[in-house]
Short mmCIF file of C-alpha atoms and ligand atoms in Angstrom, two decimals:
data_model
loop_
_atom_site.label_atom_id
_atom_site.label_comp_id
_atom_site.label_asym_id
_atom_site.label_seq_id
_atom_site.Cartn_x
_atom_site.Cartn_y
_atom_site.Cartn_z
CA UNK A 1 19.25 15.50 25.83
CA UNK A 2 19.75 18.84 23.44
CA UNK A 3 22.63 19.38 21.56
CA UNK A 4 24.28 21.62 21.50
CA UNK A 5 24.45 24.64 18.47
CA UNK A 6 26.25 23.38 15.57
CA UNK A 7 28.50 26.66 14.96
CA UNK A 8 29.97 25.27 17.99
CA UNK A 9 32.31 23.22 17.56
CA UNK A 10 34.37 22.61 21.35
CA UNK A 11 30.75 22.75 22.82
CA UNK A 12 29.51 20.09 20.33
CA UNK A 13 33.44 17.98 21.06
CA UNK A 14 32.28 18.78 25.51
CA UNK A 15 29.13 17.07 24.43
CA UNK A 16 30.56 12.97 23.01
CA UNK A 17 29.65 14.67 19.13
CA UNK A 18 32.39 12.29 17.41
CA UNK A 19 32.77 15.17 13.78
CA UNK A 20 34.60 14.05 11.16
CA UNK A 21 38.89 14.59 11.73
CA UNK A 22 38.36 12.59 14.75
CA UNK A 23 36.12 9.60 13.11
CA UNK A 24 38.35 9.35 9.81
CA UNK A 25 41.87 9.55 12.77
CA UNK A 26 40.77 7.79 15.31
CA UNK A 27 37.75 4.72 13.32
CA UNK A 28 38.52 4.29 10.81
CA UNK A 29 41.57 4.36 10.46
CA UNK A 30 42.33 2.40 13.54
CA UNK A 31 38.86 -0.05 12.60
CA UNK A 32 39.53 -0.79 9.33
CA UNK A 33 41.38 -2.60 7.02
CA UNK A 34 41.89 -1.03 3.99
CA UNK A 35 42.23 -4.63 2.04
CA UNK A 36 38.55 -4.91 3.25
CA UNK A 37 36.83 -1.74 1.58
CA UNK A 38 36.24 -4.01 -1.37
CA UNK A 39 33.33 -5.56 0.67
CA UNK A 40 30.77 -2.96 0.50
CA UNK A 41 32.00 0.00 -1.64
CA UNK A 42 30.62 -2.62 -4.62
CA UNK A 43 27.06 -3.13 -3.84
CA UNK A 44 27.45 -6.72 -5.75
CA UNK A 45 29.64 -7.96 -3.70
CA UNK A 46 28.06 -7.27 -1.12
CA UNK A 47 25.29 -8.53 -1.59
CA UNK A 48 27.02 -11.52 -2.76
CA UNK A 49 28.92 -11.78 0.41
CA UNK A 50 25.85 -11.74 2.43
CA UNK A 51 24.05 -14.35 -0.24
CA UNK A 52 27.50 -16.78 1.52
CA UNK A 53 26.62 -15.26 5.16
CA UNK A 54 22.56 -16.34 4.71
CA UNK A 55 22.34 -12.89 5.60
CA UNK A 56 19.47 -11.98 4.30
CA UNK A 57 18.96 -9.19 0.30
CA UNK A 58 16.43 -6.97 -2.03
CA UNK A 59 16.67 -10.07 -5.13
CA UNK A 60 18.69 -8.83 -7.18
CA UNK A 61 17.45 -9.62 -10.97
CA UNK A 62 20.00 -8.85 -12.82
CA UNK A 63 23.23 -7.01 -13.90
CA UNK A 64 24.07 -4.80 -16.34
CA UNK A 65 27.58 -4.43 -16.97
CA UNK A 66 28.64 -3.84 -20.72
CA UNK A 67 27.69 -0.91 -22.91
CA UNK A 68 26.07 -4.15 -25.79
CA UNK A 69 24.14 -5.53 -22.46
CA UNK A 70 21.82 -2.28 -22.87
CA UNK A 71 19.74 -3.92 -25.96
CA UNK A 72 18.63 -6.51 -24.48
CA UNK A 73 17.51 -4.48 -20.83
CA UNK A 74 14.22 -4.67 -22.34
CA UNK A 75 14.32 -8.28 -21.51
CA UNK A 76 15.52 -8.01 -18.82
CA UNK A 77 12.91 -5.66 -17.04
CA UNK A 78 10.21 -7.67 -18.75
CA UNK A 79 9.34 -10.18 -15.60
CA UNK A 80 9.27 -7.42 -13.46
CA UNK A 81 6.37 -4.45 -13.14
CA UNK A 82 8.12 -2.92 -10.03
CA UNK A 83 12.12 -2.86 -9.66
CA UNK A 84 15.10 -0.35 -9.33
CA UNK A 85 18.22 0.21 -10.90
CA UNK A 86 21.41 0.67 -8.72
CA UNK A 87 24.89 1.80 -9.35
CA UNK A 88 26.75 -1.12 -7.86
CA UNK A 89 29.06 2.05 -6.95
CA UNK A 90 26.92 4.33 -6.07
CA UNK A 91 26.42 6.60 -3.00
CA UNK A 92 23.53 9.23 -1.26
CA UNK A 93 20.79 7.90 -3.02
CA UNK A 94 22.80 8.93 -6.21
CA UNK A 95 21.64 7.02 -9.74
CA UNK A 96 18.64 5.01 -7.89
CA UNK A 97 15.73 4.51 -10.42
CA UNK A 98 13.19 3.72 -8.29
CA UNK A 99 10.85 1.87 -11.44
CA UNK A 100 6.62 1.66 -8.92
CA UNK A 101 3.81 -0.10 -12.31
CA UNK A 102 4.19 0.21 -15.63
CA UNK A 103 1.30 2.32 -17.80
CA UNK A 104 1.80 1.09 -20.94
CA UNK A 105 5.21 0.83 -22.88
CA UNK A 106 6.37 3.28 -19.65
CA UNK A 107 7.89 2.83 -16.94
CA UNK A 108 6.40 5.36 -13.37
CA UNK A 109 8.25 7.11 -11.02
CA UNK A 110 7.13 6.88 -7.80
CA UNK A 111 5.95 10.60 -7.98
CA UNK A 112 4.50 8.69 -11.66
CA UNK A 113 6.59 10.48 -14.21
CA UNK A 114 6.56 8.34 -16.73
CA UNK A 115 9.78 7.09 -19.14
CA UNK A 116 10.54 5.43 -21.27
CA UNK A 117 12.74 2.69 -22.14
CA UNK A 118 15.24 5.27 -24.03
CA UNK A 119 15.25 7.33 -20.91
CA UNK A 120 15.87 4.68 -19.24
CA UNK A 121 18.53 2.91 -21.88
CA UNK A 122 19.77 6.79 -21.47
CA UNK A 123 19.92 5.67 -16.75
CA UNK A 124 21.56 2.66 -17.70
CA UNK A 125 24.55 4.36 -20.08
CA UNK A 126 24.93 6.56 -17.65
CA UNK A 127 25.33 4.48 -15.12
CA UNK A 128 27.75 2.29 -16.90
CA UNK A 129 29.93 5.58 -17.29
CA UNK A 130 30.07 6.67 -14.16
CA UNK A 131 27.74 9.39 -13.92
CA UNK A 132 27.07 8.74 -10.27
CA UNK A 133 29.30 6.24 -9.92
CA UNK A 134 32.28 7.06 -6.43
CA UNK A 135 35.37 8.81 -8.25
CA UNK A 136 33.43 9.01 -11.56
CA UNK A 137 34.75 5.10 -11.89
CA UNK A 138 33.35 3.18 -14.72
CA UNK A 139 30.49 0.29 -13.18
CA UNK A 140 28.34 -1.60 -13.28
CA UNK A 141 23.89 -1.29 -12.67
CA UNK A 142 22.41 -3.94 -10.06
CA UNK A 143 17.96 -4.16 -10.92
CA UNK A 144 16.74 -5.32 -7.91
CA UNK A 145 13.43 -6.59 -6.77
CA UNK A 146 11.54 -2.88 -5.53
CA UNK A 147 11.12 -3.70 -1.68
CA UNK A 148 7.09 -3.55 -0.74
CA UNK A 149 7.97 -2.39 2.89
CA UNK A 150 5.48 -2.53 6.52
CA UNK A 151 1.75 -1.01 6.50
CA UNK A 152 3.60 0.50 10.45
CA UNK A 153 5.28 3.36 8.27
CA UNK A 154 2.12 4.81 6.37
CA UNK A 155 2.53 8.75 6.54
CA UNK A 156 5.59 8.33 7.46
CA UNK A 157 7.60 7.56 4.23
CA UNK A 158 6.41 9.82 1.23
CA UNK A 159 6.65 7.70 -2.14
CA UNK A 160 9.91 6.16 -1.07
CA UNK A 161 11.12 3.63 1.55
CA UNK A 162 13.01 4.08 4.34
CA UNK A 163 15.78 2.26 6.08
CA UNK A 164 17.17 1.93 9.41
CA UNK A 165 20.95 3.25 9.51
CA UNK A 166 22.59 1.27 12.13
CA UNK A 167 26.48 2.13 13.39
CA UNK A 168 28.57 -0.94 14.65
CA UNK A 169 31.52 -0.27 16.01
CA UNK A 170 34.01 -3.70 16.61
CA UNK A 171 30.70 -5.68 16.47
CA UNK A 172 28.32 -3.81 18.35
CA UNK A 173 25.52 -1.16 17.52
CA UNK A 174 26.34 1.62 18.95
CA UNK A 175 22.91 4.22 17.15
CA UNK A 176 20.61 3.81 15.09
CA UNK A 177 18.17 6.31 12.93
CA UNK A 178 16.03 5.61 10.69
CA UNK A 179 15.19 7.47 7.09
CA UNK A 180 12.26 8.81 6.15
CA UNK A 181 11.92 9.39 2.62
CA UNK A 182 10.00 12.83 1.70
CA UNK A 183 8.79 14.95 -2.04
CA UNK A 184 11.91 16.07 -1.55
CA UNK A 185 13.77 12.87 -1.22
CA UNK A 186 12.31 11.45 -4.68
CA UNK A 187 12.16 7.92 -3.07
CA UNK A 188 15.51 7.47 -1.55
CA UNK A 189 15.35 7.95 2.21
CA UNK A 190 19.20 9.41 2.08
CA UNK A 191 19.64 12.72 4.24
CA UNK A 192 21.11 14.70 1.48
CA UNK A 193 18.64 14.10 -0.68
CA UNK A 194 16.10 15.87 1.55
CA UNK A 195 14.64 12.08 3.13
CA UNK A 196 13.97 12.94 7.80
CA UNK A 197 16.44 10.81 9.79
CA UNK A 198 14.79 9.95 12.93
CA UNK A 199 17.05 8.33 15.89
CA UNK A 200 15.97 5.17 17.33
CA UNK A 201 16.90 3.83 20.46
CA UNK A 202 17.90 0.47 20.68
CA UNK A 203 16.14 -1.28 23.07
CA UNK A 204 12.30 -0.86 22.10
CA UNK A 205 12.80 0.69 18.11
CA UNK A 206 10.63 3.48 18.56
CA UNK A 207 11.73 7.07 17.20
CA UNK A 208 13.25 9.55 19.59
CA UNK A 209 14.24 13.17 17.96
CA UNK A 210 14.20 14.06 14.04
CA UNK A 211 15.50 15.71 12.37
CA UNK A 212 15.72 17.47 8.95
CA UNK A 213 17.87 19.14 6.21
CA UNK A 214 20.11 19.49 10.01
CA UNK A 215 17.05 21.44 11.57
CA UNK A 216 14.41 19.54 13.92
CA UNK A 217 11.18 17.93 12.70
CA UNK A 218 8.03 16.94 14.82
CA UNK A 219 5.89 15.87 11.98
CA UNK A 220 6.71 14.28 8.94
CA UNK A 221 6.73 17.39 6.62
CA UNK A 222 4.98 15.52 3.51
CA UNK A 223 1.86 13.77 5.75
CA UNK A 224 1.68 15.50 8.89
CA UNK A 225 2.39 12.63 10.80
CA UNK A 226 3.58 12.55 14.99
CA UNK A 227 7.23 11.18 14.15
CA UNK A 228 7.55 10.28 17.54
CA UNK A 229 5.15 7.72 17.17
CA UNK A 230 7.13 5.40 15.05
CA UNK A 231 8.18 2.38 16.21
CA UNK A 232 9.85 0.31 13.57
CA UNK A 233 7.91 -3.87 13.42
CA UNK A 234 11.00 -6.53 14.33
CA UNK A 235 13.71 -4.41 15.60
CA UNK A 236 15.49 -7.19 17.30
CA UNK A 237 15.97 -8.94 14.42
CA UNK A 238 16.90 -6.10 12.84
CA UNK A 239 19.22 -4.74 15.24
CA UNK A 240 20.48 -8.52 15.42
CA UNK A 241 21.02 -8.57 11.47
CA UNK A 242 22.81 -4.88 10.79
CA UNK A 243 25.39 -6.83 13.75
CA UNK A 244 25.43 -10.29 12.23
CA UNK A 245 27.52 -7.08 10.12
CA UNK A 246 30.51 -7.36 11.55
CA UNK A 247 31.24 -11.19 11.16
CA UNK A 248 29.77 -10.63 7.58
CA UNK A 249 32.90 -7.75 6.63
CA UNK A 250 35.66 -7.78 9.92
CA UNK A 251 35.00 -3.24 9.63
CA UNK A 252 35.24 -2.30 12.13
CA UNK A 253 33.14 1.00 12.12
CA UNK A 254 30.65 0.49 10.24
CA UNK A 255 27.02 1.60 9.23
CA UNK A 256 24.69 -0.26 7.90
CA UNK A 257 21.30 -0.12 5.96
CA UNK A 258 18.45 -1.66 6.28
CA UNK A 259 15.06 -2.39 4.51
CA UNK A 260 11.25 -4.09 6.32
CA UNK A 261 9.99 -5.75 3.96
CA UNK A 262 6.83 -6.75 4.46
CA UNK A 263 7.39 -10.17 3.52
CA UNK A 264 10.68 -11.06 3.79
CA UNK A 265 11.77 -8.98 6.67
CA UNK A 266 14.63 -6.87 7.42
CA UNK A 267 17.02 -7.23 4.40
CA UNK A 268 20.68 -5.64 4.16
CA UNK A 269 20.70 -3.28 1.72
CA UNK A 270 24.16 -2.19 1.18
CA UNK A 271 27.17 -1.35 3.73
CA UNK A 272 29.78 2.38 4.06
CA UNK A 273 32.73 1.80 6.04
CA UNK A 274 32.73 5.87 6.29
CA UNK A 275 28.91 6.11 7.46
CA UNK A 276 28.10 9.48 7.98
CA UNK A 277 27.98 12.17 11.61
CA UNK A 278 24.58 13.07 11.06
CA UNK A 279 22.40 9.71 13.13
CA UNK A 280 24.73 11.65 16.24
CA UNK A 281 22.19 15.45 14.97
CA UNK A 282 18.91 12.77 14.34
CA UNK A 283 19.51 10.88 18.21
CA UNK A 284 20.29 14.14 19.82
CA UNK A 285 23.44 12.51 20.70
CA UNK A 286 26.95 11.59 20.72
CA UNK A 287 29.50 9.29 20.06
CA UNK A 288 31.75 9.11 20.83
CA UNK A 289 31.15 8.30 24.48
CA UNK A 290 29.41 4.27 23.13
CA UNK A 291 32.60 4.23 21.03
CA UNK A 292 35.01 4.31 24.04
CA UNK A 293 33.02 2.12 26.47
CA UNK A 294 33.29 -0.22 23.41
CA UNK A 295 37.36 0.41 23.40
CA UNK A 296 36.98 -0.29 27.07
CA UNK A 297 36.74 -3.49 27.01
CA UNK A 298 38.94 -6.18 27.08
CA UNK A 299 40.31 -8.42 24.26
CA UNK A 300 38.56 -11.06 25.84
CA UNK A 301 35.09 -9.42 27.17
CA UNK A 302 35.49 -9.21 23.16
CA UNK A 303 35.91 -12.83 22.33
CA UNK A 304 33.83 -13.78 24.66
CA UNK A 305 30.39 -12.16 23.02
CA UNK A 306 28.20 -13.86 20.44
CA UNK A 307 26.78 -11.16 18.58
CA UNK A 308 23.33 -11.18 20.61
CA UNK A 309 25.73 -11.33 23.31
CA UNK A 310 26.67 -7.38 21.52
CA UNK A 311 23.45 -6.61 20.94
CA UNK A 312 22.08 -7.60 24.60
CA UNK A 313 25.57 -5.68 25.77
CA UNK A 314 25.05 -2.50 23.90
CA UNK A 315 21.37 -2.55 24.41
CA UNK A 316 22.29 -1.92 28.24
CA UNK A 317 24.53 0.12 28.47
CA UNK A 318 23.61 3.01 25.20
CA UNK A 319 19.27 1.74 24.61
CA UNK A 320 16.52 3.89 26.72
CA UNK A 321 18.86 7.00 26.73
CA UNK A 322 17.11 10.09 24.89
N1 ADP B 1 14.98 -2.41 -3.96
C1 ADP B 1 15.22 -1.09 -2.99
N2 ADP B 1 13.38 -0.69 -2.97
C2 ADP B 1 13.41 0.32 -2.50
N3 ADP B 1 13.55 1.21 -1.84
C3 ADP B 1 14.98 1.40 -2.49
C4 ADP B 1 15.45 -0.06 -3.04
N4 ADP B 1 17.49 0.36 -2.80
C5 ADP B 1 17.42 1.33 -2.40
N5 ADP B 1 15.69 2.34 -2.33
C6 ADP B 1 16.38 3.49 -1.68
O1 ADP B 1 17.03 3.89 -2.31
C7 ADP B 1 17.85 4.20 -1.28
C8 ADP B 1 19.69 4.04 -1.48
O2 ADP B 1 19.90 3.10 -1.83
P1 ADP B 1 21.33 2.67 -1.31
O3 ADP B 1 21.12 1.15 -1.22
O4 ADP B 1 21.71 2.64 0.27
O5 ADP B 1 22.19 3.17 -1.79
P2 ADP B 1 23.31 4.49 -1.58
O6 ADP B 1 24.40 4.34 -1.33
O7 ADP B 1 22.41 5.97 -2.57
O8 ADP B 1 22.59 5.18 0.37
C9 ADP B 1 17.70 3.78 0.07
O9 ADP B 1 17.99 4.40 1.63
C10 ADP B 1 16.08 3.03 -0.60
O10 ADP B 1 15.04 4.07 0.70
MG1 MG B 2 22.71 3.94 1.91
#
């Protein structure tokens, strides 16, 4: 299926494409309770919750919360050649610093650009003062392990770790996409930074259509690899992990970002209570009919289902339909 031209809202609605107002009013407002937001709006809280719940996450090396702790940054970083520094309340890839290795006293970014300890301190100071965070509020800087991505993604992602976004509605995985970093996206797999989004079939984990900056693409823009060859390994495990985030957060309309570590397998990177709508473009199909299908389930049906059953239901209903 091809979506109609983006310029016609009426045509999009007929094709079942969920718009921003419907998403906010019809789904987020109805299914996401305010008091549950803190579980996902702060990555440190999410990480701790996930650990309690037995959902694997990238290892936390440390947290910098106060300005004076910035002086001890060198000690915190010393044991790790590779790491990621990120704002606890950031979004869309802002303020995420990926360090791939060292060269003497320098820290190397994915692009091989060298940063000094002073550069890193400045970055962390900026992070604490809220430069990258929601509403510019003061924030914490998390230092965590760098994900070592699976060989299966070689050539599909340029200098960055790809992630899989799964939209989970009332505990049912309804749509998935893989986000592949590009030269433009600087080691991050966020679409707004220029990553490629590839729709992923719920049954097989295989890519269907792909987009960059909302335009269809067939090959990775930097590596030239054909995106149709992309298959996500450990897909069953990954989709189940995303689904279990519903029990963990009780958030009805949820976006789960999952990465695949070569050794540890699928790990939860972060959760989002207001996931973006571009996943529909990447999949060339609308969310609305799928969400309605889930809404039709009786309360009893719904209560009976375990995470495994809900995955099976979604695959049956929504899988294999590019
Ligand atoms: N621990 C990590 N290892 C490698 N890459 C990471 C790591 N954390 C984040 N990234 C990269 O940054 C992107 C955005 O990270 P995420 O934690 O989802 O924050 P945001 O809220 O800004 O989207 C990821 O898709 C990934 O490409
Ligand atoms: Mg993210």
